[in-house]
mmCIF file of C-alpha atoms and ligand atoms in Angstrom:
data_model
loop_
_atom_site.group_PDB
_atom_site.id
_atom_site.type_symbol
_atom_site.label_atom_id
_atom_site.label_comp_id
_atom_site.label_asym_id
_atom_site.label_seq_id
_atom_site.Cartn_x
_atom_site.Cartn_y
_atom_site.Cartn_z
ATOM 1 C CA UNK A 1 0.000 0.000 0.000
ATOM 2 C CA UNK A 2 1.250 3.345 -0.806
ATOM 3 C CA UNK A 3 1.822 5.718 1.608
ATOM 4 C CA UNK A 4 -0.670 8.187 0.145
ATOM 5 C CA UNK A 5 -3.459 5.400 0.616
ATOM 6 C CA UNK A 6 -2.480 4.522 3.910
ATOM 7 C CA UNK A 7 -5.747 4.506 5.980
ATOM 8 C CA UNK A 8 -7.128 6.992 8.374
ATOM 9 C CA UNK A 9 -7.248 5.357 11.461
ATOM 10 C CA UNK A 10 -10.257 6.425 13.662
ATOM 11 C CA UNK A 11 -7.791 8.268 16.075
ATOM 12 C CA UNK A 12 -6.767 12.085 15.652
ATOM 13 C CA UNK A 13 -6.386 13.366 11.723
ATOM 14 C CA UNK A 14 -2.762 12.813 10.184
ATOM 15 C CA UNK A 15 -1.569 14.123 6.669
ATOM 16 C CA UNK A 16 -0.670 12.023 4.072
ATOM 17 C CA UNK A 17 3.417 11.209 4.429
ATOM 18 C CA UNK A 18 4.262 13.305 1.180
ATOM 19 C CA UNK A 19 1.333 15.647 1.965
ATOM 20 C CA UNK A 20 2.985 19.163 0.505
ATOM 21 C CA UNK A 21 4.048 21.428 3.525
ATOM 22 C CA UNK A 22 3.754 25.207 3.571
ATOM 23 C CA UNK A 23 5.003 27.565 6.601
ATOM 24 C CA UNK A 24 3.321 30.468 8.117
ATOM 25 C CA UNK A 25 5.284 32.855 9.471
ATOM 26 C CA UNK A 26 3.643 35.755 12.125
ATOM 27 C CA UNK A 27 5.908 38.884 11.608
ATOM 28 C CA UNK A 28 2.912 41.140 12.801
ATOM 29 C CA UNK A 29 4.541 41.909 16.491
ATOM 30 C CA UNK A 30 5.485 45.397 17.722
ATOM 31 C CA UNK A 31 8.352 44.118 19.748
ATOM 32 C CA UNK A 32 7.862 45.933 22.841
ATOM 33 C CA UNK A 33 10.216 43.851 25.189
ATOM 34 C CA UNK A 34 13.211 44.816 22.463
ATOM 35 C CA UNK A 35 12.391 48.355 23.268
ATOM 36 C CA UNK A 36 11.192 51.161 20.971
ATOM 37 C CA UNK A 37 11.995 50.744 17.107
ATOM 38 C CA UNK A 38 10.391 49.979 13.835
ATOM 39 C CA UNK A 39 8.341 46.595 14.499
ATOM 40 C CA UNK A 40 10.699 43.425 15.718
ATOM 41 C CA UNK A 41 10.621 41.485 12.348
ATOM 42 C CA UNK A 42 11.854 44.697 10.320
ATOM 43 C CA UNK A 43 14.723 45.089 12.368
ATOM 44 C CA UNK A 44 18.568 44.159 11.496
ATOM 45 C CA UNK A 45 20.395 41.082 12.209
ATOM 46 C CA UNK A 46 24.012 41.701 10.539
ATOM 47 C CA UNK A 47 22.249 44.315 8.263
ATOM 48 C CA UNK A 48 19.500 41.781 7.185
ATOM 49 C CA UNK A 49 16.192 42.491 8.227
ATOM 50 C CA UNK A 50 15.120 39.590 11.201
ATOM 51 C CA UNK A 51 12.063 38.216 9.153
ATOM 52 C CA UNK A 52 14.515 37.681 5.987
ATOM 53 C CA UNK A 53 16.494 35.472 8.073
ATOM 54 C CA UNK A 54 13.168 33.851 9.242
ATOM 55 C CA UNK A 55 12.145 33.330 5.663
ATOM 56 C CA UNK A 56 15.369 31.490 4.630
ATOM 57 C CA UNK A 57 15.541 28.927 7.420
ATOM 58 C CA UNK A 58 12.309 27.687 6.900
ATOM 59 C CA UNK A 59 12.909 27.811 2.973
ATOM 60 C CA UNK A 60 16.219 25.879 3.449
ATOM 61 C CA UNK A 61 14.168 23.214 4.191
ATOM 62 C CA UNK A 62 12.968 21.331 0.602
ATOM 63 C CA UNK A 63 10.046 20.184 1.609
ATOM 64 C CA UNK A 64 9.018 23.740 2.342
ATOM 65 C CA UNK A 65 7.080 24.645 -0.954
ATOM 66 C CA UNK A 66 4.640 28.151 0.343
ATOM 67 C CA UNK A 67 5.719 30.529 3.062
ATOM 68 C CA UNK A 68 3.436 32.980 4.239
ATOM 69 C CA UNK A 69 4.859 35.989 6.065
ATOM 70 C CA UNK A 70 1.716 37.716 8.302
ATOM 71 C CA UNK A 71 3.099 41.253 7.787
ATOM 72 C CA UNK A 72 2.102 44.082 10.425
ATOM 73 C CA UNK A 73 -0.784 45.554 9.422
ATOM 74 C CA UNK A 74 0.715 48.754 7.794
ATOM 75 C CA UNK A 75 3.409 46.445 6.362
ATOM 76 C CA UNK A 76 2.632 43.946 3.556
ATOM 77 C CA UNK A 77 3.615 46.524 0.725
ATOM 78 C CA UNK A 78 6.950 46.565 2.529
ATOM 79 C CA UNK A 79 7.357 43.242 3.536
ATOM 80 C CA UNK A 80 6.636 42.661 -0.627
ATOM 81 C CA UNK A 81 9.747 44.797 -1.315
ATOM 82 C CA UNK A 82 11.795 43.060 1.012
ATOM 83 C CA UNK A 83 11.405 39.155 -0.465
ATOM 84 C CA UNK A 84 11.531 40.510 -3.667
ATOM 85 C CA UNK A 85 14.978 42.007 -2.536
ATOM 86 C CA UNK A 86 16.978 39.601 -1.526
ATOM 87 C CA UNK A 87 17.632 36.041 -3.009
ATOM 88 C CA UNK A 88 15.463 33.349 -2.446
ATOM 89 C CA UNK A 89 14.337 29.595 -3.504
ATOM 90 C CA UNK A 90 12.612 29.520 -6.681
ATOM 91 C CA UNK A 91 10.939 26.379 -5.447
ATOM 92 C CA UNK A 92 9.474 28.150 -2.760
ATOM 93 C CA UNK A 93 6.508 30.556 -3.441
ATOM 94 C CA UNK A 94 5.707 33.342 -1.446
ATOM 95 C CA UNK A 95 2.505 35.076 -0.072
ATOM 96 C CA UNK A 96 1.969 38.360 2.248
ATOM 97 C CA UNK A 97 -0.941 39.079 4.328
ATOM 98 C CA UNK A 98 -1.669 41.804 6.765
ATOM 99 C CA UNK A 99 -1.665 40.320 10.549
ATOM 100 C CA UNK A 100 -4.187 41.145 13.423
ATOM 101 C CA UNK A 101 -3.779 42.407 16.939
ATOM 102 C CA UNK A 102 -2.752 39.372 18.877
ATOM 103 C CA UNK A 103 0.047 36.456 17.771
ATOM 104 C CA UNK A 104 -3.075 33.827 17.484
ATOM 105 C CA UNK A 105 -5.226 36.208 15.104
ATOM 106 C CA UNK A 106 -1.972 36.522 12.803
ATOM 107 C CA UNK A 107 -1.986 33.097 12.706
ATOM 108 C CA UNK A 108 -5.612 32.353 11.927
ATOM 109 C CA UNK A 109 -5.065 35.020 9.110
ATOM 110 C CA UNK A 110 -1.958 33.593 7.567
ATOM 111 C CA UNK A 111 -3.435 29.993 7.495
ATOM 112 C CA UNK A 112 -6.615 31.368 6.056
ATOM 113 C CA UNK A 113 -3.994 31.902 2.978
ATOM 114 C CA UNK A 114 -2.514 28.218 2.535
ATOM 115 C CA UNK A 115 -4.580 26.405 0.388
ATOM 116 C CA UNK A 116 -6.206 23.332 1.000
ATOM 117 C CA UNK A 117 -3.350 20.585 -1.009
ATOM 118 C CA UNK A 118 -1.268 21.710 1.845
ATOM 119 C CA UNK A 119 -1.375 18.751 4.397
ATOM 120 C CA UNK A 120 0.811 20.214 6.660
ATOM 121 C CA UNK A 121 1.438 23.907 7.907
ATOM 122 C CA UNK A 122 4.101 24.610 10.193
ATOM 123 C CA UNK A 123 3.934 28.197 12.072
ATOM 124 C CA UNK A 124 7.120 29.519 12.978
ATOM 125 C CA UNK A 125 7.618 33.173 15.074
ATOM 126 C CA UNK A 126 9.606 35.927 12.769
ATOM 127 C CA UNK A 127 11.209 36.288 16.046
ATOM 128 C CA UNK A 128 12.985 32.974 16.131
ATOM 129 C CA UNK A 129 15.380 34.136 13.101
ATOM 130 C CA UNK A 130 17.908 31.139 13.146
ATOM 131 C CA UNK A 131 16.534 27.967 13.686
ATOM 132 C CA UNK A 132 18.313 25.285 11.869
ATOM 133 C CA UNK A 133 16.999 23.787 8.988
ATOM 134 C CA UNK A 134 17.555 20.115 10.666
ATOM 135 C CA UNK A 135 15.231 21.117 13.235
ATOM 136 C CA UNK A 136 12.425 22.397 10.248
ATOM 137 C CA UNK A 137 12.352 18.768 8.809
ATOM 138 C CA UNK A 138 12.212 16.562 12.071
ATOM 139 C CA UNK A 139 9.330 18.686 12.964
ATOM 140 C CA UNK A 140 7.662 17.868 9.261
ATOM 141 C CA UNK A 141 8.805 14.580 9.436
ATOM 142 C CA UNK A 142 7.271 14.129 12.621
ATOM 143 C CA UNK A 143 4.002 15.427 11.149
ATOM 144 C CA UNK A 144 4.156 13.623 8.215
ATOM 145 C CA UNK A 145 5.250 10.266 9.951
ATOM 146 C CA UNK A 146 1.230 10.890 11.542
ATOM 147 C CA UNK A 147 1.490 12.895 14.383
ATOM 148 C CA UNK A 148 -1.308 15.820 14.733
ATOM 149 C CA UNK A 149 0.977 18.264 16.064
ATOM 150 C CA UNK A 150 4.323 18.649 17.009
ATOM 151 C CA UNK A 151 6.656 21.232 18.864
ATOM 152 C CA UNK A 152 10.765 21.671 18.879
ATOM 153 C CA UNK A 153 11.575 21.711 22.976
ATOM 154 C CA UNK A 154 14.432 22.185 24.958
ATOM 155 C CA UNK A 155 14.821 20.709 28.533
ATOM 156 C CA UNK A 156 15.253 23.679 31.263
ATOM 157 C CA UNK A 157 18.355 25.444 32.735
ATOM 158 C CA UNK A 158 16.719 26.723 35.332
ATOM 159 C CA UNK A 159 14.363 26.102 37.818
ATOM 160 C CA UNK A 160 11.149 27.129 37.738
ATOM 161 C CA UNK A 161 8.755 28.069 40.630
ATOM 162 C CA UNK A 162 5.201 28.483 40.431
ATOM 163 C CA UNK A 163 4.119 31.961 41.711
ATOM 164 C CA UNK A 164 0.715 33.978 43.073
ATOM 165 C CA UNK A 165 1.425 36.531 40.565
ATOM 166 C CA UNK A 166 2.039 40.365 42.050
ATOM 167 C CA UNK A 167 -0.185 43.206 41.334
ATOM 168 C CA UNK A 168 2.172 45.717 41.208
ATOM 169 C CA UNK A 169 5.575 45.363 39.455
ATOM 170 C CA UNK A 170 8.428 44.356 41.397
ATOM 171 C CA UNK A 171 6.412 43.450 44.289
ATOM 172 C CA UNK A 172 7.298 40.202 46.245
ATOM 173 C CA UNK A 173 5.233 37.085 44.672
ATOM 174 C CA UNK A 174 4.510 34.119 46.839
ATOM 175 C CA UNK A 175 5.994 30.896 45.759
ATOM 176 C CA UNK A 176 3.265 28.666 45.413
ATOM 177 C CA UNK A 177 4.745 25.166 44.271
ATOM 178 C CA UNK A 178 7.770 23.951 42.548
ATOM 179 C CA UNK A 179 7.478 21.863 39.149
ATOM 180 C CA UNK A 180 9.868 18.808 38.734
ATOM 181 C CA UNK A 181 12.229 19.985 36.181
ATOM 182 C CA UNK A 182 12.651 17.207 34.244
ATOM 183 C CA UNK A 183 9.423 17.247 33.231
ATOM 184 C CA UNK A 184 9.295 20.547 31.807
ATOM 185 C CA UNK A 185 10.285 21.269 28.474
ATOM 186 C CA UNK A 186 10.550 24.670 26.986
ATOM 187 C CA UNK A 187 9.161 24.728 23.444
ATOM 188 C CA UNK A 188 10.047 26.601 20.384
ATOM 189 C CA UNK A 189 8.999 26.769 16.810
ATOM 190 C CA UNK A 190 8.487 25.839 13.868
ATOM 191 C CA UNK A 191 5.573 23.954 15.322
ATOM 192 C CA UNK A 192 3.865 21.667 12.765
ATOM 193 C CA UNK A 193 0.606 20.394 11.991
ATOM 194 C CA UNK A 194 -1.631 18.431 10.003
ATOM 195 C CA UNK A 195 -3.398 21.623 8.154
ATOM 196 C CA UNK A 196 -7.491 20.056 9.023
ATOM 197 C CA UNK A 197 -6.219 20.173 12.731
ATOM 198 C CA UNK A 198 -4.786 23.496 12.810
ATOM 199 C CA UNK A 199 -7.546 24.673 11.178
ATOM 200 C CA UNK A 200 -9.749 22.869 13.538
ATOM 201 C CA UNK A 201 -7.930 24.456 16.900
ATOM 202 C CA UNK A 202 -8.477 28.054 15.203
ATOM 203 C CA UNK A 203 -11.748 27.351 14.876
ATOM 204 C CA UNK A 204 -12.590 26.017 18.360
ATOM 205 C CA UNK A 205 -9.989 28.063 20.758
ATOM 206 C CA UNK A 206 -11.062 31.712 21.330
ATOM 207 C CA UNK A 207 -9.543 31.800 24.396
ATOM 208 C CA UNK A 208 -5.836 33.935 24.451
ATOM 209 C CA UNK A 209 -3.001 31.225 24.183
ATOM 210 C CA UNK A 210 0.687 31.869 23.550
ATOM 211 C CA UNK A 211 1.199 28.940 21.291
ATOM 212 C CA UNK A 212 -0.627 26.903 18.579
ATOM 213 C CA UNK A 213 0.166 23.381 19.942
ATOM 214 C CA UNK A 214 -1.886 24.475 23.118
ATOM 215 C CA UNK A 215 -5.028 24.767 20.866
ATOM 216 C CA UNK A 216 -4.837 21.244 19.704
ATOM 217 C CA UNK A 217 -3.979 20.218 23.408
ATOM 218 C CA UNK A 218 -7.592 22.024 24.389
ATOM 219 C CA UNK A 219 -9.096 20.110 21.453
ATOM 220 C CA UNK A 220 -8.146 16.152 23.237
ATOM 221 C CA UNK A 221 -5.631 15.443 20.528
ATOM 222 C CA UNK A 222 -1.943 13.963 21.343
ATOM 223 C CA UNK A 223 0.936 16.829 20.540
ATOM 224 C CA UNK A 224 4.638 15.331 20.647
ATOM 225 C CA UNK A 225 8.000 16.918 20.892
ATOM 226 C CA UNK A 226 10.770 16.491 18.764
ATOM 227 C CA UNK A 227 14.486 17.935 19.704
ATOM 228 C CA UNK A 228 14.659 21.536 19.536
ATOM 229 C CA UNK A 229 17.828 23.674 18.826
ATOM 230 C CA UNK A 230 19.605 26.673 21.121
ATOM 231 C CA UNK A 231 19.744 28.410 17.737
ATOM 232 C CA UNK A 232 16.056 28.584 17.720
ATOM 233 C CA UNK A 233 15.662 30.913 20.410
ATOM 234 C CA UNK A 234 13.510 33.714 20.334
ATOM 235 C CA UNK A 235 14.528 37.249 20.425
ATOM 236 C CA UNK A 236 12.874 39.502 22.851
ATOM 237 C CA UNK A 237 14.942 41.035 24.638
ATOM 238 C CA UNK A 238 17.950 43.926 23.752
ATOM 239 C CA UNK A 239 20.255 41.168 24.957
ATOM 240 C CA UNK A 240 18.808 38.633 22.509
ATOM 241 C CA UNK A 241 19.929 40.412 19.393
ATOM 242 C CA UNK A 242 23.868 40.241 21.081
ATOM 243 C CA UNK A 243 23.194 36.777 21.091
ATOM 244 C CA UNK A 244 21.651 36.263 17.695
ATOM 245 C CA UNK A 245 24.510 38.687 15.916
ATOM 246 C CA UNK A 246 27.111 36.491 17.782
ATOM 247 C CA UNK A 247 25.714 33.027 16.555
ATOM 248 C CA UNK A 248 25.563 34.935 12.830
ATOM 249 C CA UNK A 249 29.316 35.816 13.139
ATOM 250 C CA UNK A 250 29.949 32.068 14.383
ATOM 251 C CA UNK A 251 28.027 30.664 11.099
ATOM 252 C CA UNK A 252 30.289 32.744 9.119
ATOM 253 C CA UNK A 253 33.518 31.798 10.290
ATOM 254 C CA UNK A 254 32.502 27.824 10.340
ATOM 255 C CA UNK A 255 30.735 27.902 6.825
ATOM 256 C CA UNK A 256 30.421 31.412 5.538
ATOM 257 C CA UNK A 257 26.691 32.082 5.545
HETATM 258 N N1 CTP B 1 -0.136 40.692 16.792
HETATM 259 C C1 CTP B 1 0.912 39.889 16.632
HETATM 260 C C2 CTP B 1 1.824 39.651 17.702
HETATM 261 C C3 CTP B 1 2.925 38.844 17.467
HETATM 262 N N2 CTP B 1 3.120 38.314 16.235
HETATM 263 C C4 CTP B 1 4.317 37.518 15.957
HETATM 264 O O1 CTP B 1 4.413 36.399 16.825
HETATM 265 C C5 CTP B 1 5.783 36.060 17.020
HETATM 266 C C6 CTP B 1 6.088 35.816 18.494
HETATM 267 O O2 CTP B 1 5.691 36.939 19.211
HETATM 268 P P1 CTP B 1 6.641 37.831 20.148
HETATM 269 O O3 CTP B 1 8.009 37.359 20.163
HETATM 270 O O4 CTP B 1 5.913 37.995 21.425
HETATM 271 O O5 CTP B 1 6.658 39.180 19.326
HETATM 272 P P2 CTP B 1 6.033 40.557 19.685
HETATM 273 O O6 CTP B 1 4.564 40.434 19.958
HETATM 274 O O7 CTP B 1 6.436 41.424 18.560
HETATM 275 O O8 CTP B 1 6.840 40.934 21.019
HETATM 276 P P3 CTP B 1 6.370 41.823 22.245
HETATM 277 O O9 CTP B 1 5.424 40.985 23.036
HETATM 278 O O10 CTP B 1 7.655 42.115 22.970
HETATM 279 O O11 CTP B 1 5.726 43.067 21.673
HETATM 280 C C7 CTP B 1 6.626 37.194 16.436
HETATM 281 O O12 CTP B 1 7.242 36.746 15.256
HETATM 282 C C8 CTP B 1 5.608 38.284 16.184
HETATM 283 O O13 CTP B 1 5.908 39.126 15.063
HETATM 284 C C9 CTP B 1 2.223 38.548 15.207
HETATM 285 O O14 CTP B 1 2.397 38.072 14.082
HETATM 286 N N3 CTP B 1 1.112 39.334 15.426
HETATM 287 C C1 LIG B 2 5.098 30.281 20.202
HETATM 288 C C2 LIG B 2 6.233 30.478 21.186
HETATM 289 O O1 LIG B 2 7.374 30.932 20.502
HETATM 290 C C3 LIG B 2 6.581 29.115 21.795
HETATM 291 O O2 LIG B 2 7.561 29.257 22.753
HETATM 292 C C4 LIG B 2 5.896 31.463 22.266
HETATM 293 O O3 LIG B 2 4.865 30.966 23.063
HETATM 294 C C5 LIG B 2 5.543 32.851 21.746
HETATM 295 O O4 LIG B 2 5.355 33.691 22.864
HETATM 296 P P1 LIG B 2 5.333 35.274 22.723
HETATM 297 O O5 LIG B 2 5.232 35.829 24.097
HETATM 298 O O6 LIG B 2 4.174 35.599 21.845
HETATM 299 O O7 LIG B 2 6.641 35.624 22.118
#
């Protein structure tokens, strides 16, 4: 049996093991942690606007066959000029759309783009510039091997104490219990999906969530981990873009990207 006929179990959804893959990426953030400036994804890494280097890690990947960036919502004409600027896979096609107030709405709004022969979307932050492309293909291969969703994660370095959260900044906050460590994971992106599930947590979840995997945890269906990479770390903080030139200036030297 081929894998394309392979049967749907009754269990959660699962897309087809060559099902095409295409990547959203939200780019529609202000960046107010990284202090005042144009928005976060606009901003230089090493001269090269953060969301360009976004764009290329996922598109390093050759499974990756649509991107769409979620622009901020005065931005698409802009973000348009930049692709078209710099060099990128012809394999690869590109769409803009204009992004929404919260990270979830830009989502919703850049999957609302990928058409339906996409089996599986991955959504990956602007804001996590470097993530290697190993990392983008055992998250689809994850996907495509039948899981419903999948996220990159990283054990902790630090522990991590529950808290009664204080009203006022800077105010002492009552520990309230302490997680076991090594069961915490801290997760990153590209997170991946079978597209009808994705779809399906968007449709369901109205409630504010900081990631998409948490959706499809609300909706009953499994979500896995597969290894995720230092590289893929998110800037938000000033110190954050140190951190990101410095790993830039290490790529060079070891194989002159
Ligand atoms: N309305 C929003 C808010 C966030 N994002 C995107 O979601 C990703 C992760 O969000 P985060 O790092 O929190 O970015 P910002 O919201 O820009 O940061 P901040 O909270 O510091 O303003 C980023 O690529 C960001 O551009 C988005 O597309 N639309
Ligand atoms: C999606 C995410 O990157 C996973 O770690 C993260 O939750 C985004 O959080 P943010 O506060 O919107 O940056």
């Amino acid at each position: 049996m081929s894998d394309e006929s392979r049967p749907s179990p009754a269990g959660p959804p699962s897309a087809p093991a060559q099902a095409p893959v295409a990547a959203v990426i939200p780019a529609a953030g202000r960046g107010v942690r990284l202090g005042p400036g144009a928005p976060k994804a606009l901003r230089a890494l090493n001269g090269t606007p953060m969301l360009i280097h976004a764009v290329h890690s996922l598109a390093a990947s050759r499974h990756v066959s649509l991107v769409v960036v979620v622009a901020p919502v005065d931005g698409p004409t802009e973000v348009k000029s930049l692709l078209d600027a710099h060099a990128l896979p012809e394999r690869t096609d590109f769409v803009v759309v204009p992004g929404g107030e919260s990270r979830q709405e830009s989502v919703a709004l850049g999957l609302a783009a990928v058409p339906p022969e996409y089996g599986v979307v991955l959504v990956h932050d602007a804001a996590r510039p470097l993530v290697p492309v190993d990392t983008v293909d055992a998250v689809i291969e994850a996907v495509r091997d039948g899981a419903p969703a999948v996220v990159p994660a990283l054990p902790l370095a630090d522990t991590v104490k529950e808290v009664e959260p204080a009203t006022e900044p800077g105010a002492p906050e009552p520990v309230v219990a302490t997680p076991e460590r090594a069961r915490l994971r801290a997760v990153q992106t590209p997170q991946g999906f079978d597209r009808a599930t994705l779809v399906r947590a968007h449709e369901t979840v109205t409630e504010d969530v900081t990631d998409d995997a948490s959706m499809v945890e609300q909706l009953g269906l499994p979500v896995v981990t597969v290894p995720g990479h230092e590289e893929a770390f998110k800037v938000t903080r000033p110190l954050d873009l140190v951190l990101a030139e410095a790993v830039l200036a290490r790529r060079r030297l070891n194989d002159g990207y």
